[in-house]
Coordinates of C-alpha atoms in Angstrom, one line a residue:
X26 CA 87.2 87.3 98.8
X27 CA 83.8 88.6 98.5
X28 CA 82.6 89.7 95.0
X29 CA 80.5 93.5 94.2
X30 CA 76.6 92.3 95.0
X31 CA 74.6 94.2 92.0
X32 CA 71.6 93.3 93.2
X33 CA 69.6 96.6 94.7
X34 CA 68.1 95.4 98.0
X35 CA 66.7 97.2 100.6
X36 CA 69.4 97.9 104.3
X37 CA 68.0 98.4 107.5
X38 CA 70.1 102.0 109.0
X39 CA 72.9 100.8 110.8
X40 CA 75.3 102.1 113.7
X41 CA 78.9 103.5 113.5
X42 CA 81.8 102.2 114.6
X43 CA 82.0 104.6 118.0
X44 CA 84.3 107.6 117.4
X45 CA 86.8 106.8 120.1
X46 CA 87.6 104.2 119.2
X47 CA 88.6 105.1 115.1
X48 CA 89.9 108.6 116.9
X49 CA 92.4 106.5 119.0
X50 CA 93.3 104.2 115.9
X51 CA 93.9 107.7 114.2
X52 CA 96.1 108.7 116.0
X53 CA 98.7 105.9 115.5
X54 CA 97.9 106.1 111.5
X55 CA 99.2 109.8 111.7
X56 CA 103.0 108.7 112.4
X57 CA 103.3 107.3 109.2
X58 CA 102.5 110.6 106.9
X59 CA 103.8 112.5 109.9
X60 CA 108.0 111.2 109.7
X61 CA 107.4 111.1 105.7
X62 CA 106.6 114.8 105.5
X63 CA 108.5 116.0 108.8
X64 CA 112.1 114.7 107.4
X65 CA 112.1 116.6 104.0
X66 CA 113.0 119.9 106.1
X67 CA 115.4 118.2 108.4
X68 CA 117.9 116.9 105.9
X69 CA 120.0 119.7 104.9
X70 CA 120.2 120.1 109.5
X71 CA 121.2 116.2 109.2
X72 CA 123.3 116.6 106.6
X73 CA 124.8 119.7 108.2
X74 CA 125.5 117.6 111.8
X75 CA 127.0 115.0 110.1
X76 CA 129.4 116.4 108.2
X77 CA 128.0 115.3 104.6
X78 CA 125.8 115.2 102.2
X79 CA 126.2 112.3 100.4
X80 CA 123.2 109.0 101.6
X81 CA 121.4 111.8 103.0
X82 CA 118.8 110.6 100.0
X83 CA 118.4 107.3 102.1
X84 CA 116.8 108.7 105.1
X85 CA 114.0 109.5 103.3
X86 CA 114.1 106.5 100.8
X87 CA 115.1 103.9 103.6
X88 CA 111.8 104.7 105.0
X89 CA 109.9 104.5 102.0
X90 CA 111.1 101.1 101.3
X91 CA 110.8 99.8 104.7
X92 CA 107.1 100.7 104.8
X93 CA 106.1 99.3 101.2
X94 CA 107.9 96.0 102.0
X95 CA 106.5 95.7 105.6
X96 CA 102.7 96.8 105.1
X97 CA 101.2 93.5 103.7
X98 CA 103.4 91.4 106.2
X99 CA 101.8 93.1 108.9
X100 CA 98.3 92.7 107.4
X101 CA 99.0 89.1 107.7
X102 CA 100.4 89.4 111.2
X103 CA 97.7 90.9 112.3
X104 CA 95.4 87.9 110.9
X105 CA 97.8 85.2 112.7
X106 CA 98.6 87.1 116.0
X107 CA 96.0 89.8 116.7
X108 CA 95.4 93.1 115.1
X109 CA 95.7 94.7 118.4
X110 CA 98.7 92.8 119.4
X111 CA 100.4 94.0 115.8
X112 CA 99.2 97.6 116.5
X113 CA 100.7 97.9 119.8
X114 CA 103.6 95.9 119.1
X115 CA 104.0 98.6 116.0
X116 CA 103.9 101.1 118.5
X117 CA 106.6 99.9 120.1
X118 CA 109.0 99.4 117.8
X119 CA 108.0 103.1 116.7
X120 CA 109.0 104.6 120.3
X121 CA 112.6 102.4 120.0
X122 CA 113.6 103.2 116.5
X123 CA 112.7 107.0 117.8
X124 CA 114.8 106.5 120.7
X125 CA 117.7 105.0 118.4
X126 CA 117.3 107.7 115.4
X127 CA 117.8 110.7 118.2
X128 CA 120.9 109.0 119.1
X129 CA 122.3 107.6 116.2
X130 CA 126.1 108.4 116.0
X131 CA 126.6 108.4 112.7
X132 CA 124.5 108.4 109.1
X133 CA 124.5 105.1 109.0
X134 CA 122.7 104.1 112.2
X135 CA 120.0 106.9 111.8
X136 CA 119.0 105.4 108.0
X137 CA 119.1 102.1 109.8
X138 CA 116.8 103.8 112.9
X139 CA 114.4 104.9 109.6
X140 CA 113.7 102.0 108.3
X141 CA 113.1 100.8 111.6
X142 CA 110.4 103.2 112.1
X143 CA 108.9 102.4 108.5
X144 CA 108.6 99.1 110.2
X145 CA 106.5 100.3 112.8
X146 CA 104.5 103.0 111.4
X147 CA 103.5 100.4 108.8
X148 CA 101.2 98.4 111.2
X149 CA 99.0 100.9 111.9
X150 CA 96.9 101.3 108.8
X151 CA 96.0 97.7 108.2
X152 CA 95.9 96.6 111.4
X153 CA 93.6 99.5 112.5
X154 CA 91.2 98.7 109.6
X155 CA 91.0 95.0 110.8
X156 CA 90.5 96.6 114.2
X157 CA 87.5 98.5 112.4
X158 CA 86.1 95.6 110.5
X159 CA 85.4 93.4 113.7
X160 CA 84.1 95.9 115.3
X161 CA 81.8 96.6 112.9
X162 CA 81.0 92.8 112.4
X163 CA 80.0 92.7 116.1
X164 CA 78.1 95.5 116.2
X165 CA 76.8 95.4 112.7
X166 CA 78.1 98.8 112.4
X167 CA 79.3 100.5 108.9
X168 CA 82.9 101.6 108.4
X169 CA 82.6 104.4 106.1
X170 CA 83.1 107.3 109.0
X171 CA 85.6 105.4 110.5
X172 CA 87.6 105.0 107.1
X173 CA 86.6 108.8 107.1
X174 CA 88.4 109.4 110.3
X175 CA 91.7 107.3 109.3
X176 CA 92.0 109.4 106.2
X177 CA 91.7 112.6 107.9
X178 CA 93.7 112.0 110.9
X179 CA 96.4 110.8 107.5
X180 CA 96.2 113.9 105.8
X181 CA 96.2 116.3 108.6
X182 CA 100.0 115.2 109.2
X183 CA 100.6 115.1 105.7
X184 CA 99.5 119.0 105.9
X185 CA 100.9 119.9 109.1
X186 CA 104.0 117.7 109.1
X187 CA 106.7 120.1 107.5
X188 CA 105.3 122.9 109.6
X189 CA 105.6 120.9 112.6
X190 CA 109.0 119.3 111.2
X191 CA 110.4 122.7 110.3
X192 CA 109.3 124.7 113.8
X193 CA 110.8 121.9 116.0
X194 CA 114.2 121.4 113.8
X195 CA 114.7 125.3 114.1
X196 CA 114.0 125.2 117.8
X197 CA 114.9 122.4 119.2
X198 CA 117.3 120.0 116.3
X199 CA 116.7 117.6 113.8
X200 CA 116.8 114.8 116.5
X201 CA 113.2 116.6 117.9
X202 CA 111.3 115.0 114.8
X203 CA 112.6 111.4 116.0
X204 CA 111.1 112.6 119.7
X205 CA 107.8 113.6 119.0
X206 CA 107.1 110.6 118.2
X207 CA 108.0 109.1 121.8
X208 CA 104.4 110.8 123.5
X209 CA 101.9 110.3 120.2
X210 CA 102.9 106.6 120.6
X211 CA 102.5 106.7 124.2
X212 CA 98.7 107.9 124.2
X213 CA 98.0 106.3 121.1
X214 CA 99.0 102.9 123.2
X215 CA 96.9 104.1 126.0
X216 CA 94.2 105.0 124.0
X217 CA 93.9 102.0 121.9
X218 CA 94.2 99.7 125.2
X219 CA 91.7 101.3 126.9
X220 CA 89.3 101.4 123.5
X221 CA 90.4 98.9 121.1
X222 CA 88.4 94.9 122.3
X223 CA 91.5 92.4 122.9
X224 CA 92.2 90.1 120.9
X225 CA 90.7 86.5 120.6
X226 CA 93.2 84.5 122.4
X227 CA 96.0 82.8 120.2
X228 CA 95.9 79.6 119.2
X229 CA 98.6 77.5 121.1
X230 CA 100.5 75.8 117.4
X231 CA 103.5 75.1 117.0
X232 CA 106.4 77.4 115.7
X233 CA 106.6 74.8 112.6
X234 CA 102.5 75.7 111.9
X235 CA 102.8 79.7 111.9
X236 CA 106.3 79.8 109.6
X237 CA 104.2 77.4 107.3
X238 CA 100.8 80.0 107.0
X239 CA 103.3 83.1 107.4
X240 CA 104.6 81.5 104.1
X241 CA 108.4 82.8 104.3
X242 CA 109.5 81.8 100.7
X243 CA 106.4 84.1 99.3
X244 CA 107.2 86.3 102.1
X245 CA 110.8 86.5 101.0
X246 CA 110.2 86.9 97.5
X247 CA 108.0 89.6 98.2
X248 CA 111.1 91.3 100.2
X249 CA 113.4 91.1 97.2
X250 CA 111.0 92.3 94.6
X251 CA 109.7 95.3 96.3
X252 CA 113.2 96.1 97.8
X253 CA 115.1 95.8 94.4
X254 CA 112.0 97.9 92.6
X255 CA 112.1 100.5 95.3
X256 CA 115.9 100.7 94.8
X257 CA 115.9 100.7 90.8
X258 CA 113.2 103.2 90.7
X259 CA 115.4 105.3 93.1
X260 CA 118.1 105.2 91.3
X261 CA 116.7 106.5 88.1
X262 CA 117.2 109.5 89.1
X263 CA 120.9 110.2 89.3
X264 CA 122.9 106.7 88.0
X265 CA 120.4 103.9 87.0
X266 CA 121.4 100.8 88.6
X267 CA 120.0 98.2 86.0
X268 CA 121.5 95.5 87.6
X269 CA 118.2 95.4 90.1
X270 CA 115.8 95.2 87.1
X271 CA 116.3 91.6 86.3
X272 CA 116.3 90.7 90.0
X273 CA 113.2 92.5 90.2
X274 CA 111.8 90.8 87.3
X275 CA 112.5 87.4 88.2
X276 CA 111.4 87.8 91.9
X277 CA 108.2 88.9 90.7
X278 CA 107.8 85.7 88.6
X279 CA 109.0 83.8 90.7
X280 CA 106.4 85.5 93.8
X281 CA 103.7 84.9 91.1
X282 CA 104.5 81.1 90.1
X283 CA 105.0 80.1 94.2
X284 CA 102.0 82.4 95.3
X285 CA 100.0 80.5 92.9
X286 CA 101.3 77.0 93.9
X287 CA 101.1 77.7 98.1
X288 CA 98.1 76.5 99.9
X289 CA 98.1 79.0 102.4
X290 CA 99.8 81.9 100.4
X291 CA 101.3 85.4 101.7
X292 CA 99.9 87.3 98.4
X293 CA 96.6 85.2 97.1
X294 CA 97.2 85.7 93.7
X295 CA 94.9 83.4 93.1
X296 CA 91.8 85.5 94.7
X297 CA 93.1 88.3 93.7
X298 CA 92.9 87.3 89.7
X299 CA 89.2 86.1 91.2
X300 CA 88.1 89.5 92.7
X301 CA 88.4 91.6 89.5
X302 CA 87.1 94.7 91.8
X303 CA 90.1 95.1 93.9
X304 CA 92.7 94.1 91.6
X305 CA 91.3 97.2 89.4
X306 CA 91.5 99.0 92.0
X307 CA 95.2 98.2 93.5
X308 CA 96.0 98.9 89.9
X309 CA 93.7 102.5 89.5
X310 CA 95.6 103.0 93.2
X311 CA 99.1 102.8 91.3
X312 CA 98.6 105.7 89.0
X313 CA 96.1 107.8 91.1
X314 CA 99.3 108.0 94.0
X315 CA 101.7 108.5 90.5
X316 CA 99.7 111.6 89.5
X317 CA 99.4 112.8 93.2
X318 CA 103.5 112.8 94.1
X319 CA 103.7 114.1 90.9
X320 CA 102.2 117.2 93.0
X321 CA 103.4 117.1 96.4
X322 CA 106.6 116.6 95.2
X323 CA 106.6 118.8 91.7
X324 CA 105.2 121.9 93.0
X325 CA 107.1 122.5 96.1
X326 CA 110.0 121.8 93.8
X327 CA 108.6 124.1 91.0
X328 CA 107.9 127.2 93.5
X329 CA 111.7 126.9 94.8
X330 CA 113.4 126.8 91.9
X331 CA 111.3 128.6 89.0
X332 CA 109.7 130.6 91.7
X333 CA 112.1 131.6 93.8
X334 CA 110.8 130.8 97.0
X335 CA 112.4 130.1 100.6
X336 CA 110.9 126.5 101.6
X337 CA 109.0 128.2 104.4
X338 CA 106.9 129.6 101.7
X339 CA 106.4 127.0 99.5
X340 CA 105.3 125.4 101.9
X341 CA 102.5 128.0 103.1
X342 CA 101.3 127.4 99.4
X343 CA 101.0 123.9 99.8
X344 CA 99.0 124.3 103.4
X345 CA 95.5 125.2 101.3
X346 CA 95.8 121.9 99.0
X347 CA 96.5 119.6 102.3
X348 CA 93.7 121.7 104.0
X349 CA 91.2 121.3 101.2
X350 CA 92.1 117.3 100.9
X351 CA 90.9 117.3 104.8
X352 CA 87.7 119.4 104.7
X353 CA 86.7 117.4 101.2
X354 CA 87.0 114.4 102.7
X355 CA 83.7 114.8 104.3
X356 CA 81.8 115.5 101.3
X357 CA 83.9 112.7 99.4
X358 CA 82.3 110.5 102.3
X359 CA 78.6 111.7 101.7
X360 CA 79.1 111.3 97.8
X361 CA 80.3 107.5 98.3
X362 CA 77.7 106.4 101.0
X363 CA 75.1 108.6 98.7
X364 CA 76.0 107.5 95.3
X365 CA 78.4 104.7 95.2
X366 CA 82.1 104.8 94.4
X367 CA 81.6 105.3 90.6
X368 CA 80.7 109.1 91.2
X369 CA 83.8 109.8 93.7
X370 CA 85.9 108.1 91.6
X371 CA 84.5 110.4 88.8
X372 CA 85.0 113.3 90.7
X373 CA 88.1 112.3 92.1
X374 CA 89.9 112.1 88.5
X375 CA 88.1 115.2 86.5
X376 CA 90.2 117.0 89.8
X377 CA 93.3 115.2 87.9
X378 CA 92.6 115.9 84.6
X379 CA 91.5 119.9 85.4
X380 CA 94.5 120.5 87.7
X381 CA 97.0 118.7 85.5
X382 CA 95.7 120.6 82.9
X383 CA 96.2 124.4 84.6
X384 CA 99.7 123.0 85.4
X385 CA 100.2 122.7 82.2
X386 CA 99.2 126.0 80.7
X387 CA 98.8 128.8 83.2
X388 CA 101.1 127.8 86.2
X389 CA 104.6 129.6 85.2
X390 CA 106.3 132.2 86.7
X391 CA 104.4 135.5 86.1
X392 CA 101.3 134.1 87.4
X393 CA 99.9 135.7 90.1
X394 CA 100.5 134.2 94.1
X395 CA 96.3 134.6 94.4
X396 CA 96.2 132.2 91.1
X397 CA 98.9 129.4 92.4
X398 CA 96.9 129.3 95.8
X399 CA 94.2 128.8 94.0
X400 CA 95.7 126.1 91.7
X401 CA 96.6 124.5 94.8
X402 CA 93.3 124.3 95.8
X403 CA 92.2 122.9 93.2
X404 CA 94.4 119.9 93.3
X405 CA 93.2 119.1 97.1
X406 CA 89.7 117.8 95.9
X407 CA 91.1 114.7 93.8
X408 CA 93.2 113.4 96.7
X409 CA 90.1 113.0 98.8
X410 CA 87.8 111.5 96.4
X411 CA 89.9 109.2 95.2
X412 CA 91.2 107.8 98.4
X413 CA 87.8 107.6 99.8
X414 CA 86.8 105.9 96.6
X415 CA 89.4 103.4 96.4
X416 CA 90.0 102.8 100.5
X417 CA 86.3 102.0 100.7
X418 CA 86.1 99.8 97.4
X419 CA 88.7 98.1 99.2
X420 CA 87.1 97.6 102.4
X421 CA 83.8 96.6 100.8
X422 CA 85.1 93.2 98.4
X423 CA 87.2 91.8 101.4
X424 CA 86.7 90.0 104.1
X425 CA 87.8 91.2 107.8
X426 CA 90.5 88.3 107.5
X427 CA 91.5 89.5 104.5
X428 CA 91.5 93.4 104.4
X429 CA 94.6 94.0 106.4
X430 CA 97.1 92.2 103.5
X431 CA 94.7 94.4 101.0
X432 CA 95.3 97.6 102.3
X433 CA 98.9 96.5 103.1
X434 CA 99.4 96.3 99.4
X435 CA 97.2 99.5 98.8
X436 CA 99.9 101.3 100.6
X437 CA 103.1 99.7 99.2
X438 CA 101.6 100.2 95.6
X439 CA 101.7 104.1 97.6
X440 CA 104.9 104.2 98.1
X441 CA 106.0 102.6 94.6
X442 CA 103.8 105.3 93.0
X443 CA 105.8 107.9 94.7
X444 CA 109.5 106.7 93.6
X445 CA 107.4 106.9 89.6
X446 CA 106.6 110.2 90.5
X447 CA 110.2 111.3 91.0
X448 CA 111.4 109.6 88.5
X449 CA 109.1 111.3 85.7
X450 CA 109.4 114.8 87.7
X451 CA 112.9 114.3 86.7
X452 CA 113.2 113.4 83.5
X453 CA 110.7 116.7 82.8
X454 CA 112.5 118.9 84.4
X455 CA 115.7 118.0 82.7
X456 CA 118.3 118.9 84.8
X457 CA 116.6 122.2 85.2
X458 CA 113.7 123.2 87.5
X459 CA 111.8 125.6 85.6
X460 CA 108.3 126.6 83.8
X461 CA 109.0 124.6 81.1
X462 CA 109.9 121.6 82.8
X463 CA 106.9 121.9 85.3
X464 CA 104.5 122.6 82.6
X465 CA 105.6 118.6 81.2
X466 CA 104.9 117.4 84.5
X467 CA 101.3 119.2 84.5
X468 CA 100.8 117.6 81.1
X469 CA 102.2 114.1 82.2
X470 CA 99.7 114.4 85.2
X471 CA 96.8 115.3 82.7
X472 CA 97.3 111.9 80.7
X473 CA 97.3 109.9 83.8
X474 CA 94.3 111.8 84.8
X475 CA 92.6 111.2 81.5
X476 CA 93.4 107.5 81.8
X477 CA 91.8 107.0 85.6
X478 CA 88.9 109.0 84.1
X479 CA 88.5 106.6 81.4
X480 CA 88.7 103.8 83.3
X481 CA 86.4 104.9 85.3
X482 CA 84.0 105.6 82.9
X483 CA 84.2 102.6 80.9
X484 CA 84.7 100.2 83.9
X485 CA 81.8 97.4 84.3
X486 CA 82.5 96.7 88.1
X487 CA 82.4 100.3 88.4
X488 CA 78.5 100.0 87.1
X489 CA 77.7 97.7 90.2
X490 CA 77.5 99.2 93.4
X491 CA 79.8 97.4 96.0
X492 CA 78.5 97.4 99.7
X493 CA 78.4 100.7 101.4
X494 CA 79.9 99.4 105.1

């Protein structure tokens, strides 16, 4: 992996990855936030049509775990069979599961048809990026505004997703959210063929060659540690199942002690202990997501129970946060090809630490409607600036060969971040969703804050300015 270059030299002005083609990328990294945000106002219709509530939890979670377990694989896929071919073969597995989730006849097939699509929708992001990065390569082209364009085509479903998900459930069924996904996929496919350069034409080895570099025991230790975290971490919050912990544990050893030992490993733990810039920064990932979800999840939470909101409202409230994360994103871009990553990152966690903080002490209920808007406001900046910082960190100390496993496990250590959210927004609110509770969540989100802000402050590799492409 390529190491942070401190020396200051001199770059000639280079090109940008053409917009098309990182607009038609976008377009297939929008499906992932899109069925994560657009389900949490379909469940109570689901659980209505079928009769019960009970595994309802799993349509969400099933997808969660799917994607976190699947993201690095198909980082890796991309490197042995194409990035293009893995996009569009994401794509398609995206327009089935859709097909199979409208239909599902029971519970059980439409968590199976969920995981499915976290299957799919987890392709996009890496492969798109390795898309990106041989592009740029060719063209000697930077990435930031195309990394730029990913994240905002991201957040704008993460904004717009339980309006959308909420309109077409009221209109048209649940089932419509598993639909919508049948034309984006279909003119993302389009798109990216007509945009995206094919691939370099596969080497013709043997079946025993690519099972021997896809590295299946790694692979399949990966599988059970993530699966069995994801599951534990889940379970916290009703009836802990401890009985995953140790198989967590002793996956993860064991991932570590074969990962070490492979000579063409799934998860290079060996580079990764070599390039101290990204494993800081898969680590700073973990808690900057934790403090996030402690957010999107805490405040929607907060307003319908201690506020005594309908959902349609709370989530009108949480429009101006998504909608500030979009239009900051821009100015997080400037600020990192300006400055470097350190001052993003900088601004990125003071956002933490100043919106835990009015959590904490003035969000309650007899605050005023202008005030919590304004709160929520507040706590769009952070998300920006810290994803631009850490994406691009990223993207700049890996190679093109390796930045699709990267920012695979950028986005499973996502998804674990989110299941620690819940779990602390849980044991703060007690039982009971109220001021009291949601003012220990602000001041659990402060700490983290605090503790990014620190880092970041105090970090050497920070100091050193990593490429800016």
């Amino acid at each position: 992996m390529k190491r942070i270059d401190s020396r200051a030299t001199a770059t000639p002005k280079r090109t940008r990855v053409p917009l098309p083609l990182s607009m038609g990328l976008g377009t297939g990294s929008m499906l992932q936030p899109l069925n994560s945000s657009m389900i949490a106002v379909a469940v109570i219709a689901i659980a209505h049509d079928f009769g019960t509530f009970e595994g309802t939890a799993w349509v969400i979670s099933g997808m969660y775990i799917a994607t976190a377990v699947v993201s690095p694989a198909a980082g890796r896929l991309g490197g042995l069979f194409g990035p293009r071919r893995m996009y569009l073969a994401g794509l398609a597995i995206i327009a089935a599961s859709s097909v199979f989730g409208a239909l599902a006849p029971s519970l059980t097939w439409l968590i199976v048809a969920r995981a499915l699509l976290g299957v799919g929708t987890a392709t996009q992001y890496p492969t798109a990026m390795m898309i990106v990065r041989r592009v740029a390569a060719e063209k000697s082209a930077e990435t930031r505004t195309a990394l730029a364009v990913l994240t905002v085509c991201s957040q704008s479903m993460v904004a717009l997703g339980p309006t959308l998900g909420g309109l077409l459930t009221t209109v048209f069924g649940w089932q419509a959210i598993m639909w919508v996904n049948l034309p984006m996929a279909a003119l993302t496919g389009l798109w990216v063929l007509r945009v995206a350069p094919a691939d370099a034409p596969r080497e013709h080895t043997g079946t025993r060659v690519v099972l021997r570099r896809m590295d299946l025991p790694g692979t399949a230790l990966f599988l059970i540690c993530i699966t069995t975290t994801m599951v534990f971490l889940l379970s916290l919050a009703e009836r802990p199942q401890w009985a995953f912990l140790p198989v967590a544990l002793v996956s993860g050893v064991l991932l570590v002690w074969r990962e070490l030992r492979a000579p063409e490993p799934f998860i290079d733990v060996r580079a990764l202990l070599r390039n101290r810039p990204l494993a800081m920064t898969l680590g700073r990932t973990t808690v900057t997501y934790t403090a996030f979800y402690l957010v999107y999840f805490g405040l929607p939470q907060w307003l319908q129970g201690g506020r005594g909101m309908d959902a349609g409202h709370a989530g009108l409230i949480m429009l101006p946060l998504a909608l500030v994360s979009i239009a900051s994103t821009v100015t997080a871009t400037r600020v990192y090809s300006n400055h470097g990553p350190r001052p993003a990152l900088l601004i990125g966690t003071v956002g933490l630490v100043v919106g835990g903080a009015l959590l904490a002490t003035v969000a309650d209920s007899t605050v005023t409607i202008v005030a919590i808007v304004g709160i929520a406001m507040i706590l769009g900046v952070p998300n920006s600036f810290n994803n631009i910082g850490n994406q691009n960190i990223v993207n700049a100390v890996t190679t093109t060969e390796e930045v699709g496993v990267a920012l695979g496990m950028y986005r499973t250590l996502q998804y674990i971040a989110a299941n620690i959210a819940a779990v602390i927004i849980e044991i703060c609110m007690g039982g009971a969703i109220d001021d009291a509770g949601f003012h220990r969540v602000g001041m659990v989100m402060t700490g983290l804050g605090a503790a990014l802000l620190l880092g970041v402050v105090c970090s050497r590799t920070l100091r050193e300015s990593p490429p800016r492409g």
